PDB file of C-alpha atoms in Angstrom:
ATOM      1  CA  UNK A1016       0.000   0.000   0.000  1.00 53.00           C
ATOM      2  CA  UNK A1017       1.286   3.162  -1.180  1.00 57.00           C
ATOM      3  CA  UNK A1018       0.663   5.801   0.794  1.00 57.00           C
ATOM      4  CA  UNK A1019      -0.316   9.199  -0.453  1.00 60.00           C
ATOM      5  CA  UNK A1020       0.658  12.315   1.152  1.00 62.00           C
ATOM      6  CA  UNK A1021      -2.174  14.362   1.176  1.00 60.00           C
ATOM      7  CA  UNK A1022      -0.740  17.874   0.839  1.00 64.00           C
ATOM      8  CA  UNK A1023      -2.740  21.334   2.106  1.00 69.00           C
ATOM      9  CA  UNK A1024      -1.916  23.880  -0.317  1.00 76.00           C
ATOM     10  CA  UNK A1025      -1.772  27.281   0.975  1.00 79.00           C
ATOM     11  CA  UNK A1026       0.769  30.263   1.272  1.00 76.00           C
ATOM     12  CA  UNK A1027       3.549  29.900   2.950  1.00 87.00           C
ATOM     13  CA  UNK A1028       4.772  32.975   5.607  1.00 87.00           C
ATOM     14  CA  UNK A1029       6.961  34.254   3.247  1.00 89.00           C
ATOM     15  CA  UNK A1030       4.631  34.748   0.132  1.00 87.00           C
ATOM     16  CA  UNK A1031       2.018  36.217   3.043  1.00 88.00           C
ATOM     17  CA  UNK A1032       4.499  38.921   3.393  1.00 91.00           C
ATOM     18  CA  UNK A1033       5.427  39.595  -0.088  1.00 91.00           C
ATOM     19  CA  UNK A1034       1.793  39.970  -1.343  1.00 91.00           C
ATOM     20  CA  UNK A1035       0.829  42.256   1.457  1.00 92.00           C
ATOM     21  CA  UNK A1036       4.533  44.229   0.627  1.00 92.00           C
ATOM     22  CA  UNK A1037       3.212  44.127  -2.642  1.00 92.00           C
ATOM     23  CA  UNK A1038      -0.115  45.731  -1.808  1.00 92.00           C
ATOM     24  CA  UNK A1039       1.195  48.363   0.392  1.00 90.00           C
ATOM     25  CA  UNK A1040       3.570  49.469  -2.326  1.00 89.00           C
ATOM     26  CA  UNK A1041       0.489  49.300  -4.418  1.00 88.00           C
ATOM     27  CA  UNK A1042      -1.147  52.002  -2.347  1.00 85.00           C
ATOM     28  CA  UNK A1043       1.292  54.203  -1.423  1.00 84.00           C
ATOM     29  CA  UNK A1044       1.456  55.205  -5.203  1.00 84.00           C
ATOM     30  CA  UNK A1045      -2.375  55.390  -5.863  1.00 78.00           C
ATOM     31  CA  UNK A1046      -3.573  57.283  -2.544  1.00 78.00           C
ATOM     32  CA  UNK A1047      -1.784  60.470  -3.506  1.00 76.00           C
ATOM     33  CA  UNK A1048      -2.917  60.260  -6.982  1.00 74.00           C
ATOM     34  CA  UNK A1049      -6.102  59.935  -5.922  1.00 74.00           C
ATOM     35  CA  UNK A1050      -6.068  62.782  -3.821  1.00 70.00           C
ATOM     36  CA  UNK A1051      -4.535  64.891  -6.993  1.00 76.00           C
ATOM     37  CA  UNK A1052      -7.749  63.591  -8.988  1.00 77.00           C
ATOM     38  CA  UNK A1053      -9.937  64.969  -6.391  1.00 78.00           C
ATOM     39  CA  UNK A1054      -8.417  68.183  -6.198  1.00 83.00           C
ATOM     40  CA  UNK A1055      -8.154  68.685  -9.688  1.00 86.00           C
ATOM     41  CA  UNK A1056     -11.947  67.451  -9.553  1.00 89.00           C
ATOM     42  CA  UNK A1057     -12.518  70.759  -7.071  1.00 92.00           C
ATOM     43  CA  UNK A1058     -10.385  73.342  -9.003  1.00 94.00           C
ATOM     44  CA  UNK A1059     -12.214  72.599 -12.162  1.00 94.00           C
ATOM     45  CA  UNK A1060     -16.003  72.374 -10.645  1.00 94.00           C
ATOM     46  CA  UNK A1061     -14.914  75.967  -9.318  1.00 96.00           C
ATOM     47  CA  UNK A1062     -13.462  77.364 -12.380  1.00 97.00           C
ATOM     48  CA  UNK A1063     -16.572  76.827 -13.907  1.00 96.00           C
ATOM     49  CA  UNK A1064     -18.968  78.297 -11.166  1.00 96.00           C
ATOM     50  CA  UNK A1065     -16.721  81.575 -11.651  1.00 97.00           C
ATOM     51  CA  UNK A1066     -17.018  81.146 -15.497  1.00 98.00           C
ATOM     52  CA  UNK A1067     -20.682  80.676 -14.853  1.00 97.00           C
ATOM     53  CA  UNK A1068     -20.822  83.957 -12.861  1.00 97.00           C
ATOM     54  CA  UNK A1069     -19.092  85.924 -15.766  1.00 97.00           C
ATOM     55  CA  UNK A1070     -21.110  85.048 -18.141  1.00 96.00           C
ATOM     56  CA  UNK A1071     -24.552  85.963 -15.681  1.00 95.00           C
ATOM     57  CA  UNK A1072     -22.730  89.301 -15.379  1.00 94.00           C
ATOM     58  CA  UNK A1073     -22.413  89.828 -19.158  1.00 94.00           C
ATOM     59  CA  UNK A1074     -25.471  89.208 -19.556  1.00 92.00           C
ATOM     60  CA  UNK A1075     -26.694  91.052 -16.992  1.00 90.00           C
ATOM     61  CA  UNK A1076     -24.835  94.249 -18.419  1.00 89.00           C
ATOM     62  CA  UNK A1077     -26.047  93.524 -22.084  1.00 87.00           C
ATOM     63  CA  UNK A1078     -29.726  93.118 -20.512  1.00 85.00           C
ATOM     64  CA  UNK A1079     -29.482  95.944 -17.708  1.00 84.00           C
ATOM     65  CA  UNK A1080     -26.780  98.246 -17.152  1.00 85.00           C
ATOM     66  CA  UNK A1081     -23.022  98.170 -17.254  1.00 86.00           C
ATOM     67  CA  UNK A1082     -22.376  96.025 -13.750  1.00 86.00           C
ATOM     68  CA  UNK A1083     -19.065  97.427 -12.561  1.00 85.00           C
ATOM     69  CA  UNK A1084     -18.872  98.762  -8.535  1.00 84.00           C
ATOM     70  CA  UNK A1085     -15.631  99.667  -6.518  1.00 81.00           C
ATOM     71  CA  UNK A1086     -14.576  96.363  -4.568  1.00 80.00           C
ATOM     72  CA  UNK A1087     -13.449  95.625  -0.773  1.00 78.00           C
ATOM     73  CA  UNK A1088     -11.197  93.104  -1.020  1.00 74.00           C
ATOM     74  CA  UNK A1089     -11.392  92.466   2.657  1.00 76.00           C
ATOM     75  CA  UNK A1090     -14.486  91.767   2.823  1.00 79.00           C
ATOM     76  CA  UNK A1091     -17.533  89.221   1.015  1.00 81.00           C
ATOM     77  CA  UNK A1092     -20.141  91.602   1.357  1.00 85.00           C
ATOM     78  CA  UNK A1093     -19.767  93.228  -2.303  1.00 90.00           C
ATOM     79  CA  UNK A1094     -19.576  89.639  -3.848  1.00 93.00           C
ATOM     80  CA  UNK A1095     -22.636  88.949  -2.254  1.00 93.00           C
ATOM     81  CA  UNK A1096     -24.579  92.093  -3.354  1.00 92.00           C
ATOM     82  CA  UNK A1097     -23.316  91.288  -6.743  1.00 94.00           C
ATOM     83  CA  UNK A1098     -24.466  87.796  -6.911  1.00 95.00           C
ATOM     84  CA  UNK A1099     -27.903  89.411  -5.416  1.00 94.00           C
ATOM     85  CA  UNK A1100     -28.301  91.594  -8.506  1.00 93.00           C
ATOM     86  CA  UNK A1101     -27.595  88.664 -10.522  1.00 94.00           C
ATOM     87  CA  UNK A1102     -30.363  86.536  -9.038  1.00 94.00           C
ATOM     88  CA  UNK A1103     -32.455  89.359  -9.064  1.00 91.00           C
ATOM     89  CA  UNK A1104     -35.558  89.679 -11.445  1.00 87.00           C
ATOM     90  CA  UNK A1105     -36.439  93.301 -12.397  1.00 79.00           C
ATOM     91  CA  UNK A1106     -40.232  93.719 -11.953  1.00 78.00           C
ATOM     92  CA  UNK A1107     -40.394  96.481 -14.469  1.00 73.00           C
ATOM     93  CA  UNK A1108     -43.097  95.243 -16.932  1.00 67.00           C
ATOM     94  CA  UNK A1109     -43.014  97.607 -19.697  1.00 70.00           C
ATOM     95  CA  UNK A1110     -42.875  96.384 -23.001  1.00 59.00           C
ATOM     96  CA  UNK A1111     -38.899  96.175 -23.908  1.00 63.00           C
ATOM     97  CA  UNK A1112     -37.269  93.502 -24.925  1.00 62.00           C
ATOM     98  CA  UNK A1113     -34.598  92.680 -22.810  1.00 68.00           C
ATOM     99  CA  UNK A1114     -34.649  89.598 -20.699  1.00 74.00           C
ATOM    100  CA  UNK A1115     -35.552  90.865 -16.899  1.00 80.00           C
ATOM    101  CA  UNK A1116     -33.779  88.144 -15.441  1.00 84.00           C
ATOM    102  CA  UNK A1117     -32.446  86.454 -13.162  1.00 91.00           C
ATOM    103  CA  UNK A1118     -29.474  85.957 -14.790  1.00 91.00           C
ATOM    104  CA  UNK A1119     -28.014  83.733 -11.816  1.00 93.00           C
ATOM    105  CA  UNK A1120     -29.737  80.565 -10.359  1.00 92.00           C
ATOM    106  CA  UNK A1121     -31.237  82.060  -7.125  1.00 90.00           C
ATOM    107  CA  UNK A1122     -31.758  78.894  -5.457  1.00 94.00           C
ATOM    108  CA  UNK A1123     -27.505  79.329  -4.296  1.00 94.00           C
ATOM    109  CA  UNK A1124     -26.883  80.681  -0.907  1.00 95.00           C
ATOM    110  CA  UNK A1125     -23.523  80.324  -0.664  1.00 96.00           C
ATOM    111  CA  UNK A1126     -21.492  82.253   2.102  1.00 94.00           C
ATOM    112  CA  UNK A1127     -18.309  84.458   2.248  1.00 94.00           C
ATOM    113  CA  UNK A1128     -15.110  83.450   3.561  1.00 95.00           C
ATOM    114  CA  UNK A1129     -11.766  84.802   3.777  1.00 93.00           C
ATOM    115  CA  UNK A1130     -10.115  81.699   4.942  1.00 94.00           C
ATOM    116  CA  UNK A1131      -7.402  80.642   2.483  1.00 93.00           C
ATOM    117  CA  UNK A1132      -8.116  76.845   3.038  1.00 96.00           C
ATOM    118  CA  UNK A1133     -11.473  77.835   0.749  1.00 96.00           C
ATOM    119  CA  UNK A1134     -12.046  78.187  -2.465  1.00 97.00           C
ATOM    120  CA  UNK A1135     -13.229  81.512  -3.282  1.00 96.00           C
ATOM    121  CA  UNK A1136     -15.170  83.758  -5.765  1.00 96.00           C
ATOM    122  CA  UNK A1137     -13.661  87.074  -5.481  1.00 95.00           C
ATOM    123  CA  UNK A1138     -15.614  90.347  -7.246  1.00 94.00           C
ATOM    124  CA  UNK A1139     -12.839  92.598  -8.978  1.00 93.00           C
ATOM    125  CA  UNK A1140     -15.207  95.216  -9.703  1.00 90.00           C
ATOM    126  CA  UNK A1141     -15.987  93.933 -13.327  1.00 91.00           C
ATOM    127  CA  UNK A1142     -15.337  90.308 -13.367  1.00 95.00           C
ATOM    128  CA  UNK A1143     -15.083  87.320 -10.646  1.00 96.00           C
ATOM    129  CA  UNK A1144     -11.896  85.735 -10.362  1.00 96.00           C
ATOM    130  CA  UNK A1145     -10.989  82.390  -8.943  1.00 97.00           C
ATOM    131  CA  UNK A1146      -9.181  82.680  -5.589  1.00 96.00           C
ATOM    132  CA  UNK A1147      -7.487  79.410  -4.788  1.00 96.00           C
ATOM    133  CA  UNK A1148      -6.497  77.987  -1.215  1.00 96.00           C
ATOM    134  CA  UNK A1149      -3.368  79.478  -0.401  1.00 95.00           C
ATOM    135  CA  UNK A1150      -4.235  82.973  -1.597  1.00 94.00           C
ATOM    136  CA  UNK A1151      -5.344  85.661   0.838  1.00 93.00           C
ATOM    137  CA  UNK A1152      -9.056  87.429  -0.072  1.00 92.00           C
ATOM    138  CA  UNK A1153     -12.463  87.590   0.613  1.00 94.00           C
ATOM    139  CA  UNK A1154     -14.954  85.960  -1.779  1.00 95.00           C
ATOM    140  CA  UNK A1155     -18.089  83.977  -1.808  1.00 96.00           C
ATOM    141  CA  UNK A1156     -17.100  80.506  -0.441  1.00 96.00           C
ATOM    142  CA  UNK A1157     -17.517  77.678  -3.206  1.00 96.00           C
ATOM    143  CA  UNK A1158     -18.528  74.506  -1.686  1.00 95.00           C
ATOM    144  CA  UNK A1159     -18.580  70.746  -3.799  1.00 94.00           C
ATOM    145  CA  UNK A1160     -21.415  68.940  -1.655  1.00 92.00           C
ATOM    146  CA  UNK A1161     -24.176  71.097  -2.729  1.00 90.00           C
ATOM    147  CA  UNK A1162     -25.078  72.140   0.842  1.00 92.00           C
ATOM    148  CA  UNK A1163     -25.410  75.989  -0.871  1.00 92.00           C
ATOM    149  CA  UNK A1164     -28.070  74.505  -3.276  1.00 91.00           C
ATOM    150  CA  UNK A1165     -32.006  74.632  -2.747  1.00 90.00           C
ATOM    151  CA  UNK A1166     -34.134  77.522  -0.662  1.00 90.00           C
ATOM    152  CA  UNK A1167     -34.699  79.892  -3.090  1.00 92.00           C
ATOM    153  CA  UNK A1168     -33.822  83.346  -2.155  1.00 92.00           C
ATOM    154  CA  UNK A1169     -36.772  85.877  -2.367  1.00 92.00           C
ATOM    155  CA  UNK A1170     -35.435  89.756  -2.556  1.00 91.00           C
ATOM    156  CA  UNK A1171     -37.280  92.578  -0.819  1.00 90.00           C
ATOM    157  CA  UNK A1172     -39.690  94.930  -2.652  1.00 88.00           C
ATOM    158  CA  UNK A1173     -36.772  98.023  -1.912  1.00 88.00           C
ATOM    159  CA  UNK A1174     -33.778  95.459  -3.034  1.00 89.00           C
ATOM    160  CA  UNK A1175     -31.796  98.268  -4.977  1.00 87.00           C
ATOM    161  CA  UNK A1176     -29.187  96.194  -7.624  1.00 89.00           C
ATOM    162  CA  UNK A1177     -25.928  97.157  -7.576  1.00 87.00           C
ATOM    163  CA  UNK A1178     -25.109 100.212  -9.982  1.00 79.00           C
ATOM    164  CA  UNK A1179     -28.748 100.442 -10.899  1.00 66.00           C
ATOM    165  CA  UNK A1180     -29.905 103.039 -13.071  1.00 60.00           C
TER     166      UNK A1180
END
């Protein structure tokens, strides 16, 4: 009778240890390039919110009047009064035939910041530009998980637009 060895097959310590080596290696390369994707992700969803405002504001001054105002960098109030303007719907009803508005979603809220961990929508006084993290301002704070998004803002009856006529 011959005997048969019966042999477990499994991994040995050794190949346990390179396969997790292997793996670790593994991640230390993709978790930073993930975290680049994401960040390049942010940069370009708030590149186009600021394109998105300059073209609300050309419109706006095509439609309206020339929006241009004197800024304070220091502060977010101005952006917001701008952005105001832009969501703003003028309830003259005469017969012309420019668009009334808004020329801005006005279901955004967002909020200022001057924290330079944000990103940031800064007014220049004609155009918004992109403030990144790292770079000192004031601006309206952009924010990626839509927590900005969804009460409608309703202006006053007196709400004067900025550089109105």
């Amino acid at each position: 009778m011959n005997r048969s060895r019966c042999r477990n097959k499994a991994f040995s310590l050794v190949e346990m240890l390179v396969t997790i080596a292997v793996i670790g290696i593994l991640a230390a390369i993709a978790v930073p390039t993930i975290g680049n994707v994401v960040e390049g992700s942010r940069r370009g969803v708030a590149e186009n919110l600021v394109q998105t405002l300059n073209k609300a504001t050309r419109e706006f001054s095509h439609s309206q009047w020339d929006l241009r105002t004197n800024p304070v960098p220091s502060s977010g109030g101005d952006e917001m009064l701008v952005l105001r303007t832009l969501q703003w719907r003028d309830p003259d009803t005469s017969g012309e035939l420019n668009p009334k508005g808004p020329f801005m979603k006005n279901d955004w809220n967002p909020t200022t910041s001057s924290s330079n961990e944000d990103y940031r929508a800064e007014w220049t006084g004609s155009v918004w530009k992109l403030l990144e993290p790292g770079t000192e301002g004031a601006g309206l704070k952009i924010i990626f998980d839509g927590s900005d998004l969804g009460t409608t803002y309703k202006h006053d009856d007196a709400f004067t637009p900025v550089g109105s006529r």
